[in-house]
Amino acid sequence: MAIDVAHVREVVRWQTVTPLPNAPRLIEGVIDLRGAVVPVVDLSRALSGNPVSVSDQARIALTEIDGLIVGFGVDAAVEVLQVDADSMEDPPSLATHAGYDAARAVVRRAGSEPIVVLSLEHLLESIYRSALPEREVAS
Amino acid sequence: MSALILPAPSDFRRRVISLSYWISMPGLAIVLMFLMSLLQLTSEQWSWFLTSAAVYGACITFPMMRYQASLLAPITTFLAGRSGGRETADSAGAEVRLAFAAVIDLPRRMAIMVAAGWVIPCVCVSAVMAIRFVDFGWVEVAVITLAGVAAGFIGGGFLLFMMKRTVAEVRTALASQIGDPDERRSLVRPISLQSKVVACVTGVAVIPIVFALALSFSSTSQKLEGHTLQWQHRVLSSVARSLEHGNLQSAVATVLGDRSVLPSDVDVAIVDLAGESDRAGLLPHEIENIRSELASGLTVGDGTVFRSASVIAWRSLGGEKILVARTPRDGLTLEAGQVLIRFAVLLAIATLVGWGLARLLAGDVVSSIAMLSTEARRMASGDLRTGDPFESEDELGELSRVFSGTVTSLRTTVSRVAEAADRIEATASETAAVSESVAAVTADQVSGIQQASSSMEAINSQVGEIADSARALNGSVEESSSSILELGASGKDLNDTAETLSSRVEEVSSSIEQMVRSVQQVSEITETLAEACDETSSSMEEMAGSLRETDATAEETARLSREVVSSAENGQAKVRQTIEGMDAIRVATETAEQVIRNLGARTNEIGAIVDVIDDVADETNLLALNAAIIAAQAGEQGKAFSVVADEIKDLADRVFTSTKEIGSLIRAVQDEGDNAIGAIELGTRSVASGVDLSAEAGVSLEEITRASRESGSRIQEIVGAMRGQAAAASHVVELMQRVGSGVTQIRRAALDQDAGNQVVYRSATTMREVAHQVRGTTEEQARGSGRIRESIEEVRNAVEQINNALQEQTAVCKTVVEFLEEVYARTRSNTDSASRMDAATKGLLRQSTELREDLQRFQV
């Protein structure tokens, strides 16, 4: 999977996440990155339900969405790809028609499997939604 | 034990004590003589003297008696035990030793007691007198002390020698009960002859001289004093006459004139005894004495009566006034003092001379006795050679000469005894050799006789059997003879009985044949016996042969066991080599293990380094990623940078891949190293177990060696035993050969018998033929019956002759056997005599050897 490099500020090694009590379900916790407290979302759990497998390859990608700083925990950060505009396709209509909006685009690659470009806005939505039922319970 | 008649205990004690008291008499006389002649004691002083002496005597008597009793106790105990007749082992021995020590020491102790019993009281009494009386001066003390010493010396000296004589018999009896001279020596407390002689002679020289000296001193003083008193009286009478004309000074001047010409100074004074002052140096006791004399009516007197300090004469002037003349004694004794010094010098010279002579005399005697003692000791140790001859003109010289003569005769005797012992030993040796050879010869003789006797017995029994057969034959002949007689008597029945006769004759013939056959059987049996003998011999030889074979086999076995021993030793050496090799392997594997462990450590280090590289590569990768992100965000401007970042990323990836490979390689190396270490440890364990097994093998080999050696020695023993057995077997073979020869003799005898029997047989055949003729020609028979009877008679006679001959033979055999038995008995008695003689000779030999050993102690 890929995210738009324009949102990415930095990729750092995985570090221990301090849990944030009563936080929205997908917010794992916070880390201290060079003096700034950054919330961390486990991207793997947000997308597939399985938590990040912590290894030497595990990374946190710091992104900026609508002025919010979010760290996405991932299994690995492999490379920065430069793609031509014409190789980028919209997600399949079959999915979008069903209301699917987690993927922004699909990138085709010659001789290799396609890469899904995630929609960060959708991710934020998910995070917010993950907090909703608990709020209702709390009120 | 001793023939001496010893005194009863009470008798002995009485004799000793009375002697000690009798000895006191001359002592008492000496003391009294000294006191009377040298001292002028007043009656008061005498009474004091005697009182103090009596008090001392009363105090000392009981302890002295106790002491005497304690000295005599062991001796009287011994005498009482002896008269009581009990003399038992150890307690008696201890008692005898105690009594002997006491009796030896008795004279010395008694002498010391008597001497002390005179010296101590004299010193004490003189001390008492000196304290009591002022005018009892040092001269008096010295005189009493000297008197005590003289009396003590004389009493002690006499008592020493007289006591020795008194106890001599008891001492001899006791000494005879203690046989060992060394034991007696340990019990005796020695007083040297020299010291005794020196003490006696010196004392004898000194005492009279001291006495003479004191006496002369005393008499000189008295004479001087008498003269002085005479002169003083004359002076006083002259002065008294002159006093009527003037005063004292003028009177004295008139009488005495020039004082310088006087022999000694004199003071003349008038003394008022009633007054307190002006006493002219008279002492209070002197004034008291003079006053008492005045009161008794005397008008003239002197100081000798009351032992005045100075020489004093006085004369009464009426009332209590007296005229006194006084001369100090110092002036008088001046002369006597010079005499005293001369006498002292004389005394010293006399003492020296007496002491020197006594020493020389004692030395002469002591050296002679020491010489004799040395000679006697040498002789006692067995040295009878002529030593240095000792000569002296006195009795000791004579004793030495007699002693030398004794030694010479003893030497001659010992030499003769030694020669005799040599001869006895030589003779005894010869006799022993002869008796041994006699014993050996008689033993041989006995065995020979025994063998001969047994052979004779065998022959005799054979002959007896043959005689039995002959007797049976004779019986048959008798039977046939009687039948023929019947035939002859009843001629008519001849024909009828001819058949019967014939059959009888047949029977006789068959009996004879049977007899012949039995003799032949005897012969055959003898043959069989001989064969059996031969067989036994041969089988014994076979046995000997097989024994020899066994011997060889045993030798072979011994050799094999030796080989086993050497092989086992080789094996041990090999095992040692193996152990050494194993050790080398173990060392090498340990080294290898160490190397591999080192290698493992190094690979771990490499792994750490690789991890660092890996980290760096990872970091680089991350940095490259971030750079690529930044470059992408920079757009066209960051394109070139993006390329660089990609390159860096690639490099980092490659490094990462390489480090992964290195890591896997290192792990492979470590695994291999672990495997190697495991293998090496396995190898080390195997080596260790190999070493243990080798050591065990070594131990086993050692055991094998030991066992093989042992079996070798056993085999040697077996070989020895087998050789003994083989010797025994050959002896058996020899014996069997002897038996065979005996059998041959018997066979020969039997053949002779057979020959005789053949004669009988032939006669029987003839008889049968005759019987046949009788059957064939009955009439001729009737005619010739007398002739037949004669023939039969002849036959019977012949058989009887044979029988007689056999009986004679048997008798001869018996006689021979008896004779042999007699010879055997004689020989046995010979053997016994020879062994007794042998034993006696050996005893003689042993005794002569012991005698020789005793004699070797003497050096002739």
Short mmCIF file of C-alpha atoms in Angstrom, two decimals, chain A residues 4-13 56-59 61 76-82, chain B residues 614-616 618-622 624-626 628-630 632-633 636 639 642 646 649 656:
data_model
loop_
_atom_site.label_atom_id
_atom_site.label_comp_id
_atom_site.label_asym_id
_atom_site.label_seq_id
_atom_site.Cartn_x
_atom_site.Cartn_y
_atom_site.Cartn_z
CA ASP A 4 0.76 10.29 -0.94
CA VAL A 5 4.29 11.46 -0.23
CA ALA A 6 3.03 15.04 -0.01
CA HIS A 7 1.46 14.18 3.35
CA VAL A 8 4.50 12.40 4.69
CA ARG A 9 6.80 14.44 6.82
CA GLU A 10 9.17 11.75 8.07
CA VAL A 11 9.56 8.02 8.55
CA VAL A 12 11.06 6.90 11.91
CA ARG A 13 11.73 3.56 13.52
CA ASP A 56 13.39 -4.22 12.94
CA GLN A 57 11.43 -3.25 9.81
CA ALA A 58 8.47 -1.74 11.70
CA ARG A 59 8.18 2.03 11.16
CA ALA A 61 5.26 7.37 9.22
CA ALA A 76 7.62 -1.61 6.94
CA ALA A 77 8.35 1.45 4.82
CA VAL A 78 9.80 0.15 1.63
CA GLU A 79 10.45 2.92 -0.88
CA VAL A 80 9.38 6.19 -2.44
CA LEU A 81 7.81 5.51 -5.79
CA GLN A 82 7.53 8.01 -8.58
CA ASP B 614 23.47 -4.28 9.92
CA ASP B 615 22.22 -1.51 12.18
CA VAL B 616 24.18 1.05 10.21
CA ASP B 618 19.24 -0.17 8.45
CA GLU B 619 19.76 3.40 9.60
CA THR B 620 21.14 4.30 6.21
CA ASN B 621 18.13 2.74 4.60
CA LEU B 622 15.82 4.80 6.79
CA ALA B 624 17.63 7.22 2.37
CA LEU B 625 13.89 6.71 2.63
CA ASN B 626 13.39 10.03 4.41
CA ALA B 628 13.64 10.22 -0.93
CA ILE B 629 10.47 11.56 0.74
CA ILE B 630 11.96 15.00 1.06
CA ALA B 632 9.77 13.84 -3.74
CA GLN B 633 8.21 16.69 -1.85
CA GLU B 636 11.66 18.69 -9.93
CA LYS B 639 14.91 14.85 -8.64
CA SER B 642 16.04 11.52 -5.22
CA ASP B 646 17.71 5.74 -4.20
CA LYS B 649 19.03 2.99 -0.36
CA PHE B 656 21.87 -5.50 4.60
#
